[in-house]
Short mmCIF file of C-alpha atoms in Angstrom, two decimals:
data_model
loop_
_atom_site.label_atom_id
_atom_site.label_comp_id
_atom_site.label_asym_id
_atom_site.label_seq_id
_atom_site.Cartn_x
_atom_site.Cartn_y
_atom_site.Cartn_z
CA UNK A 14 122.77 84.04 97.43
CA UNK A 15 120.97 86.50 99.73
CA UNK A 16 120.37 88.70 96.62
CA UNK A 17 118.15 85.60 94.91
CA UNK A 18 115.98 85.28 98.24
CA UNK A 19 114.97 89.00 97.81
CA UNK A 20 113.86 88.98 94.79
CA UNK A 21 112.27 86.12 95.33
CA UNK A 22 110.43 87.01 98.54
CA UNK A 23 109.75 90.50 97.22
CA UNK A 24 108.15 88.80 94.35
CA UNK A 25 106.54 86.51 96.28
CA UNK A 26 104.54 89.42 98.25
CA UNK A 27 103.80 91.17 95.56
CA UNK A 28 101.80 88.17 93.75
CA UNK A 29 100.34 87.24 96.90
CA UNK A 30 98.90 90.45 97.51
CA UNK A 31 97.52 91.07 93.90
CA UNK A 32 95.68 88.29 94.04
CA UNK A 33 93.97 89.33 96.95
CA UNK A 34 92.55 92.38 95.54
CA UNK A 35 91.44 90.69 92.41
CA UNK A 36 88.05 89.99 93.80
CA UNK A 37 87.43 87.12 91.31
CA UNK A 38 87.80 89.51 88.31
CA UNK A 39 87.86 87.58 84.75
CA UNK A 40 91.01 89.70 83.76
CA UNK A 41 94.82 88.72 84.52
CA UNK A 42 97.97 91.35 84.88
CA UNK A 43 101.02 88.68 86.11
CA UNK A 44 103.63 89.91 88.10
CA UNK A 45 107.22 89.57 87.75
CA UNK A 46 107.05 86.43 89.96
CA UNK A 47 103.72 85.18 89.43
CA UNK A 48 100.45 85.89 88.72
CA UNK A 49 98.37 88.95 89.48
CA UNK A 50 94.56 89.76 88.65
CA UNK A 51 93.38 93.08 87.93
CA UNK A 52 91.58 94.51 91.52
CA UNK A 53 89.52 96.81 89.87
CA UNK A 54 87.47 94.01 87.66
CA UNK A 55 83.96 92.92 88.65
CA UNK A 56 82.90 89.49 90.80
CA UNK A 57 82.18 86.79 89.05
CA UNK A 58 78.45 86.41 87.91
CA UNK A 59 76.47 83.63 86.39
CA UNK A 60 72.92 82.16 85.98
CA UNK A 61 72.25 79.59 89.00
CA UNK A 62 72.31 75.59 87.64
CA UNK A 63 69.20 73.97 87.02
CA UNK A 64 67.26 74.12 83.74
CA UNK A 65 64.76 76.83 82.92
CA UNK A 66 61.21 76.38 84.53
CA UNK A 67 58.31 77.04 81.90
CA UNK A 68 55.00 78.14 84.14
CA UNK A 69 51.00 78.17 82.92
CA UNK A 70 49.44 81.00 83.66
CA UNK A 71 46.19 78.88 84.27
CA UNK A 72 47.43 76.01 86.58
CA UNK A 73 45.56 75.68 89.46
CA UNK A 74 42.13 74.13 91.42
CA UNK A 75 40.60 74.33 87.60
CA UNK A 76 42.84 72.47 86.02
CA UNK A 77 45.55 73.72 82.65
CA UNK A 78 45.12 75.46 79.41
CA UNK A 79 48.30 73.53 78.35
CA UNK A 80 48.11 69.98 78.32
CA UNK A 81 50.70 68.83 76.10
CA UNK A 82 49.84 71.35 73.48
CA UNK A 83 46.70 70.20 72.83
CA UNK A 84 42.82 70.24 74.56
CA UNK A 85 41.80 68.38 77.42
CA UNK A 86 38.25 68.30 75.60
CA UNK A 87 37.31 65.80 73.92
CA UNK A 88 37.02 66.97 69.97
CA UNK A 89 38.16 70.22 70.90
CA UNK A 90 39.96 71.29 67.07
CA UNK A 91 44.13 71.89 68.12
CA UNK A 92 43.53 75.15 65.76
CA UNK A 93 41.62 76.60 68.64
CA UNK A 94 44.67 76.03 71.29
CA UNK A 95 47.12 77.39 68.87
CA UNK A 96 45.22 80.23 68.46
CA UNK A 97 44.90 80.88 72.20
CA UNK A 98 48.72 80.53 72.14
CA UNK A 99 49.40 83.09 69.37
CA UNK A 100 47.69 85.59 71.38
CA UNK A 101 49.62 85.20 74.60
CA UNK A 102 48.56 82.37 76.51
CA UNK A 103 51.69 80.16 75.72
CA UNK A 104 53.50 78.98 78.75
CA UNK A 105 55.86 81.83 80.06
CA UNK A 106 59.54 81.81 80.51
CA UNK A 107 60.92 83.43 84.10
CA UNK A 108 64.44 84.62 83.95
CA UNK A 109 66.98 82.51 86.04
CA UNK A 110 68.16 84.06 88.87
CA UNK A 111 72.15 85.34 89.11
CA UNK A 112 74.37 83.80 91.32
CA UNK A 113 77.13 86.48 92.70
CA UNK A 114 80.81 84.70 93.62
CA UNK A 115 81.60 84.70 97.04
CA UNK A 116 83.94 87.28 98.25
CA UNK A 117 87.17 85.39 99.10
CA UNK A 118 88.42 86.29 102.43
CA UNK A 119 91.54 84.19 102.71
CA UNK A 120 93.82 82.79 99.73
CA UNK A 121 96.49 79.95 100.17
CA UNK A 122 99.27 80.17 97.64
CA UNK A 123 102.83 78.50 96.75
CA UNK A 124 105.25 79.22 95.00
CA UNK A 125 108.65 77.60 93.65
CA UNK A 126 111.59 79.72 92.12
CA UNK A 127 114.78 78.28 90.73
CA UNK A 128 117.78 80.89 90.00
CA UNK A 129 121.04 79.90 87.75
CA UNK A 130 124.07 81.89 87.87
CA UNK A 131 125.62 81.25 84.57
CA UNK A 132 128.79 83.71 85.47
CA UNK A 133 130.39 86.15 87.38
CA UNK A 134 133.39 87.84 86.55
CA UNK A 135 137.04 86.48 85.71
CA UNK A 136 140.22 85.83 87.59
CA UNK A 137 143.48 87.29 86.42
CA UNK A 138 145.11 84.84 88.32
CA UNK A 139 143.29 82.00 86.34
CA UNK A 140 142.81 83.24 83.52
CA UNK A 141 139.45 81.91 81.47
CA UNK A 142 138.39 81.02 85.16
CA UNK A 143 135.10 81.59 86.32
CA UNK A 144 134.98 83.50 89.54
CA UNK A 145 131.36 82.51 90.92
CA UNK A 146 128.50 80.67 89.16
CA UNK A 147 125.86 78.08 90.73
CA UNK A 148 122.29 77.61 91.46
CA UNK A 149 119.72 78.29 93.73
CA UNK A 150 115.85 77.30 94.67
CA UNK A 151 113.70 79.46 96.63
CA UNK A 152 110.22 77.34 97.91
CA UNK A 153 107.79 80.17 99.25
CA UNK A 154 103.87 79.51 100.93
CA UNK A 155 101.80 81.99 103.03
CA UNK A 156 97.82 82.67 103.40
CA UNK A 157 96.49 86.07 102.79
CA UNK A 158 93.64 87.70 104.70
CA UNK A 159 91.40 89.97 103.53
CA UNK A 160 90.16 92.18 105.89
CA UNK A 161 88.45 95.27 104.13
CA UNK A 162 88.25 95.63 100.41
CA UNK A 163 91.46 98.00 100.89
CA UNK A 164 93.60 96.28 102.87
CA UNK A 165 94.99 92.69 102.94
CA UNK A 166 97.56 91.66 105.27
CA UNK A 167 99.29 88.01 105.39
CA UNK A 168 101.97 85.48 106.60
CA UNK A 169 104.83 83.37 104.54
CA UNK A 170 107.06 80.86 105.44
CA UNK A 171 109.77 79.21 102.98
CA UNK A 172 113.08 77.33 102.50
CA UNK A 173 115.55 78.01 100.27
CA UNK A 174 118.73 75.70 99.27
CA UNK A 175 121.87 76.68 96.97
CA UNK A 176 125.22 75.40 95.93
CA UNK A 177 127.94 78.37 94.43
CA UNK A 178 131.05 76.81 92.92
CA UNK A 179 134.33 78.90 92.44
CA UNK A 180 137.06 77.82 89.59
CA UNK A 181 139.22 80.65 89.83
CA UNK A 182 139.47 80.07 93.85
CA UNK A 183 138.86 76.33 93.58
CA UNK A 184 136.00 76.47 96.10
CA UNK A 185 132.59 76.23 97.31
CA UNK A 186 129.76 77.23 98.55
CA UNK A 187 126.67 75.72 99.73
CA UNK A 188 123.74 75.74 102.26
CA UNK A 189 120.11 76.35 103.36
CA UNK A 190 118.25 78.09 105.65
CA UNK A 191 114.20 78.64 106.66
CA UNK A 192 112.40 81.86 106.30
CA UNK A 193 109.34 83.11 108.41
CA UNK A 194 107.34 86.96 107.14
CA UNK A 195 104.41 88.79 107.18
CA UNK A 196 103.18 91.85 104.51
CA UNK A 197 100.40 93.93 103.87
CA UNK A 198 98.56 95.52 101.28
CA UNK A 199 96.36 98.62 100.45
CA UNK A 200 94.46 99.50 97.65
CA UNK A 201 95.18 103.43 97.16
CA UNK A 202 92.41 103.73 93.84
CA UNK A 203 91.15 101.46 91.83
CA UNK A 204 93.93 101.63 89.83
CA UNK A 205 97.08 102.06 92.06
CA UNK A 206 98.16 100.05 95.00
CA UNK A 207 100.96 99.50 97.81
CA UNK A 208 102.78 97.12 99.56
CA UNK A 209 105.23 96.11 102.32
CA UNK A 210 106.59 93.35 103.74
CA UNK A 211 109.38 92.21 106.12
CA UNK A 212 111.10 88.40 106.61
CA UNK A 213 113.49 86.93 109.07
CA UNK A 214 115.57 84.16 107.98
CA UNK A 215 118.25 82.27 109.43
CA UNK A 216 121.24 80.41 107.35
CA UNK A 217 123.40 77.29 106.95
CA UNK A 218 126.64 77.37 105.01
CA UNK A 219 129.52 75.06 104.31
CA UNK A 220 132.10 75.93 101.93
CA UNK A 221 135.67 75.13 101.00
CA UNK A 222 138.70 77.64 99.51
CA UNK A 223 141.25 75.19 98.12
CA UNK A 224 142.52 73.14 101.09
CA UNK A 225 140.52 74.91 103.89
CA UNK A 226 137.15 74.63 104.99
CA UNK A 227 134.71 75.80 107.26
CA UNK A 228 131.05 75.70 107.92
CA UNK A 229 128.67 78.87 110.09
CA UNK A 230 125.44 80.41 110.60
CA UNK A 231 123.85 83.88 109.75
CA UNK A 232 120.62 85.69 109.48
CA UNK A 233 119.01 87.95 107.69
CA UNK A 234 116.48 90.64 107.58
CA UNK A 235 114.30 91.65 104.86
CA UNK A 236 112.28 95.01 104.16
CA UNK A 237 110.20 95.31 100.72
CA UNK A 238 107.58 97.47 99.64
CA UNK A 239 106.39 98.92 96.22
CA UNK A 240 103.17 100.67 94.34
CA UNK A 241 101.85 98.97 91.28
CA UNK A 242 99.62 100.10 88.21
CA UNK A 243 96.80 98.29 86.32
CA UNK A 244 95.43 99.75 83.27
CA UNK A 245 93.75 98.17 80.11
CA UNK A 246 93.48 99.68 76.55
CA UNK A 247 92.66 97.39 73.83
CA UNK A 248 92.50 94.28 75.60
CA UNK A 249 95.87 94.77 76.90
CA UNK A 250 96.36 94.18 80.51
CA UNK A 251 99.27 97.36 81.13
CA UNK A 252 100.99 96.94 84.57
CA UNK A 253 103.73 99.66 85.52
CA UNK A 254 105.52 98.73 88.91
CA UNK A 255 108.59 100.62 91.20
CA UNK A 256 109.90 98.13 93.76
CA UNK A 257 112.51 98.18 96.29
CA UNK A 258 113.67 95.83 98.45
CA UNK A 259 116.78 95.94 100.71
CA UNK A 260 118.25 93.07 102.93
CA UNK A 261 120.97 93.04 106.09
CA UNK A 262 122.67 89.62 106.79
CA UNK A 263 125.06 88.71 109.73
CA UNK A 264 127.14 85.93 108.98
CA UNK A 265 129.27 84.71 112.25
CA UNK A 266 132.93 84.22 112.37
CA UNK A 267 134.36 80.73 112.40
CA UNK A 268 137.65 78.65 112.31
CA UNK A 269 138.64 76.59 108.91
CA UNK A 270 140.06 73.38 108.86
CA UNK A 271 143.26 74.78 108.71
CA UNK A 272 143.02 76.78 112.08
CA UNK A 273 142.38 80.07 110.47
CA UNK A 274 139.80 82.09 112.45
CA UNK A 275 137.47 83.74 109.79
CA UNK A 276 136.07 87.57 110.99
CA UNK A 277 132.35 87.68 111.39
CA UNK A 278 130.68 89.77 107.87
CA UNK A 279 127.95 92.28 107.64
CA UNK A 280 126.68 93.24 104.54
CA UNK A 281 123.31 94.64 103.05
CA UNK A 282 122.16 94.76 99.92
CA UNK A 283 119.04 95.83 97.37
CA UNK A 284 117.45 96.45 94.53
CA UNK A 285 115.65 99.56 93.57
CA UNK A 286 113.82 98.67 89.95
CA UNK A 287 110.85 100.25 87.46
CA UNK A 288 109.48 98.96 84.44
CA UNK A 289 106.32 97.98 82.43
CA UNK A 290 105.11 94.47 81.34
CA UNK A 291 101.95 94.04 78.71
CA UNK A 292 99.54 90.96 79.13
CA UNK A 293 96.80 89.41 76.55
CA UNK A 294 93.93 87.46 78.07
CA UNK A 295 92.61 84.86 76.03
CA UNK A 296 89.72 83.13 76.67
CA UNK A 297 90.81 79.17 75.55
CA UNK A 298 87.50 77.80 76.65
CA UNK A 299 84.57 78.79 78.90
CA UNK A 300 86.87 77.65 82.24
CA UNK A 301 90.66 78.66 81.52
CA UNK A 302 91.83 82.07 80.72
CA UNK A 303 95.40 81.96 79.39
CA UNK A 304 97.26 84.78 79.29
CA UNK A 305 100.62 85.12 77.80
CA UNK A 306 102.69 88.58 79.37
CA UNK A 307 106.21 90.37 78.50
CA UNK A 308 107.71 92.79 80.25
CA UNK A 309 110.80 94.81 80.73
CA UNK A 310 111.91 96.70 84.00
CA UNK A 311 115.95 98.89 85.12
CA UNK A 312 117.48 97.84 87.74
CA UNK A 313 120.34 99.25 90.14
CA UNK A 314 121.77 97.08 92.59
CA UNK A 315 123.50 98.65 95.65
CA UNK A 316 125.61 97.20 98.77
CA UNK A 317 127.48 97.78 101.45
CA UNK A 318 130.31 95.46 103.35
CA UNK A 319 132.11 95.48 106.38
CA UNK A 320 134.63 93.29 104.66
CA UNK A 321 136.80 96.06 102.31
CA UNK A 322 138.64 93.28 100.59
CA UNK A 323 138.52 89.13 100.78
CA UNK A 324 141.06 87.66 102.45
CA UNK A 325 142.98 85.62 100.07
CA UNK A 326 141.48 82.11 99.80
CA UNK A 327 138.06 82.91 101.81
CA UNK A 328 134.85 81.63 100.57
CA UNK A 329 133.41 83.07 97.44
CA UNK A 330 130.68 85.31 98.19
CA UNK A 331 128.43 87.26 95.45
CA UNK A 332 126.84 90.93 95.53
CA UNK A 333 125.16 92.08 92.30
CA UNK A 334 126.08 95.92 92.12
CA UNK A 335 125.50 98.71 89.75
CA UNK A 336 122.50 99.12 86.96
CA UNK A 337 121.20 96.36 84.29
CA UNK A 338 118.00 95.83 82.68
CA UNK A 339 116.13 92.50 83.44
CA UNK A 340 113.40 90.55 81.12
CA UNK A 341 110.41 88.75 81.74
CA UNK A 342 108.10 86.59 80.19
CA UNK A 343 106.01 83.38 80.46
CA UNK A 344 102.04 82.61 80.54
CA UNK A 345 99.21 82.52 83.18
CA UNK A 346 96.15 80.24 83.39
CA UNK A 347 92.68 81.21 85.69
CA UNK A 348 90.38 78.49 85.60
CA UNK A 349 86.54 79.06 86.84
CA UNK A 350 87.39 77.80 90.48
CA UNK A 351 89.18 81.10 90.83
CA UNK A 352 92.23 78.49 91.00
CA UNK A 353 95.45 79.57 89.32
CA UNK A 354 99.03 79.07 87.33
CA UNK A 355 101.40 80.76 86.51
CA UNK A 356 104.69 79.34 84.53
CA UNK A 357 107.71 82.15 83.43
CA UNK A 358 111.04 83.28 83.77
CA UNK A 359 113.21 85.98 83.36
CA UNK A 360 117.01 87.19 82.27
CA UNK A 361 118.51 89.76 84.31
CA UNK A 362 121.86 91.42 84.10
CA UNK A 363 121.35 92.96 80.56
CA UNK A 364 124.14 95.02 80.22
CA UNK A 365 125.74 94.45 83.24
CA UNK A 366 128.72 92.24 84.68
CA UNK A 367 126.66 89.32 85.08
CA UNK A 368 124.07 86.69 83.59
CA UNK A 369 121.21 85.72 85.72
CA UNK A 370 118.29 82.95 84.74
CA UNK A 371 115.19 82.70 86.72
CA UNK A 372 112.57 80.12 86.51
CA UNK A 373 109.62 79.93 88.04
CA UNK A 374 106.09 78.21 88.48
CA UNK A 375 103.32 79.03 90.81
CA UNK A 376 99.68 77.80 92.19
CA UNK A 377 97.39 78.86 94.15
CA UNK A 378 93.51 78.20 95.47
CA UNK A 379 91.03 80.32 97.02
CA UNK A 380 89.25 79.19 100.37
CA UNK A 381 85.87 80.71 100.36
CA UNK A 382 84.29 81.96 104.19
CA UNK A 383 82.36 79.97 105.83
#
């Protein structure tokens, strides 16, 4: 479902892009679809290894005052050398020097979204019949360069598979298809930044209507973009987002099995949404920060199709329209590599004509310049 592979790719951007700007900071804000680290927090710094040095004041050509604590004079009382040491000449202590984290300048991620949809609509024909439900997985990649500490800009690549089945119309609906992008980012304050991106991808599908069916090709075109908050007030992570993306797919015409030529279809479709989510960072030990997030966000679909009404028996197709809210959730880990993981999901269609399920985990690890 086109629909699935924008939010997904829209999501995808977003996380990819947030952490870019994180710089290393200690504290977490997820996205929707991932993970994302607060820009505006500090690099990383910590004490070099090795163990603390003690130096003698004294040590040179004529030899040490300290000597295991005690004189190198023969009958010399110990009293005397603690005395000495009571009044300052005790071995002194330097302070280890700080180690600053490398700026990142490129980040690899991944990520892997699964979609369910657990129903669509009804047929009067059939009645109880289920006109669309199915599932979908979305696998997304790209690398992210950071060229200024403003501005990011980066490349994705992906592949997505689904399989839509149809009781009311006895059919279905399945394919795949590859996906090649590019986005950018820019840091407005320290608070407040934007982002675009734009993805080509080309479609497989094969699908049956009763006794007929029919397999084509289409593409697709995908514009995104969206500004995003991060605040903190007691110890809560605050992240307010608007997003928007919008998608046009061409799907070519064909001829079914039973010698029926099927029209060629052009339809777009988007999703214009605003909301809030809240994370906690928790420190579980001194390598992994956890942090568990919720969030809710409104959503209006809209659409457009050059196909006014389905030809009886045509493959199903499925175009989320109107407002709903949608609900997120799930839990992030940063461990001291500047490696993370994120695990969540989300329900969307809350109060609208249709259930939606998302699932999704993510990973990614920071190359440091060379």
């Amino acid at each position: 479902m086109a629909q699935v592979s924008g939010q997904a790719i829209s999501g995808a951007v977003d996380s990819a892009i947030g952490e870019a700007f994180s710089g290393g900071g200690a504290f977490i804000s997820p996205s929707a679809s991932g993970v994302r680290f607060n820009f505006a927090a500090d690099p990383d710094a910590q004490p070099a290894n090795g163990s603390i040095r003690s130096t003698d004041p004294f040590t040179g050509a004529g030899g040490t005052l300290a000597n295991n604590g005690r004189s190198s004079e023969p009958g010399q009382p110990a009293r005397i050398e603690d005395a000495f040491n009571a009044i300052g000449y005790a071995p002194s202590t330097k302070a280890p020097p700080l180690r600053v984290a490398e700026p990142k300048e490129w980040l690899g991620w991944a990520e892997v979204r699964g979609a369910t949809l657990d129903r669509w609509g009804s047929s009067s024909a059939v009645p109880g019949a289920t006109v669309v439900y199915g599932n979908q997985i979305n696998l997304l990649a790209g690398l992210t360069r950071k060229f200024t500490p403003n501005f990011v800009a980066g490349v994705l690549g992906g592949y997505e598979t689904f399989d839509y089945r149809s009781d009311a119309l006895s059919g279905r609906l399945k394919g795949d298809g590859w996906t090649v992008g590019s986005y950018l980012g820019w840091k407005i304050t320290q608070g407040i930044r934007f982002d675009a991106g734009v993805a080509y991808s080309g479609i497989g599908f094969d699908g049956t209507a009763g006794t007929a069916a029919g397999s084509f090709t289409g593409q697709r075109w995908l514009v995104t973009s969206g500004l995003t908050g991060t605040y903190s007030s007691y110890g809560f992570q605050i992240e307010p987002s608007a997003r928007v993306y919008a998608l046009w797919e061409h799907e070519n015409a064909y001829t079914d099995t039973l010698g029926t030529l099927q029209a060629a279809r052009d339809f777009s479709t988007g999703r214009a949404s605003a909301g809030t989510k809240l994370a906690y960072p928790v420190a579980w030990s001194g390598a992994t920060v956890l942090t568990p997030y919720v969030g809710l966000y409104g959503d209006y679909y809209f659409k457009s199709d050059s196909v006014a009404l389905v030809t009886p028996g045509a493959l199903p197709f499925v175009v989320l329209d109107g407002w709903s809210a949608r609900a997120v959730g799930g839990v992030t880990a940063r461990f001291d590599n500047g490696a993370q993981l994120a695990i969540g999901g989300e329900r969307s269609g809350l109060g609208g004509s249709f259930g939606l399920w998302t699932y999704r985990a993510r990973a990614s690890l920071p190359f440091g310049a060379r």
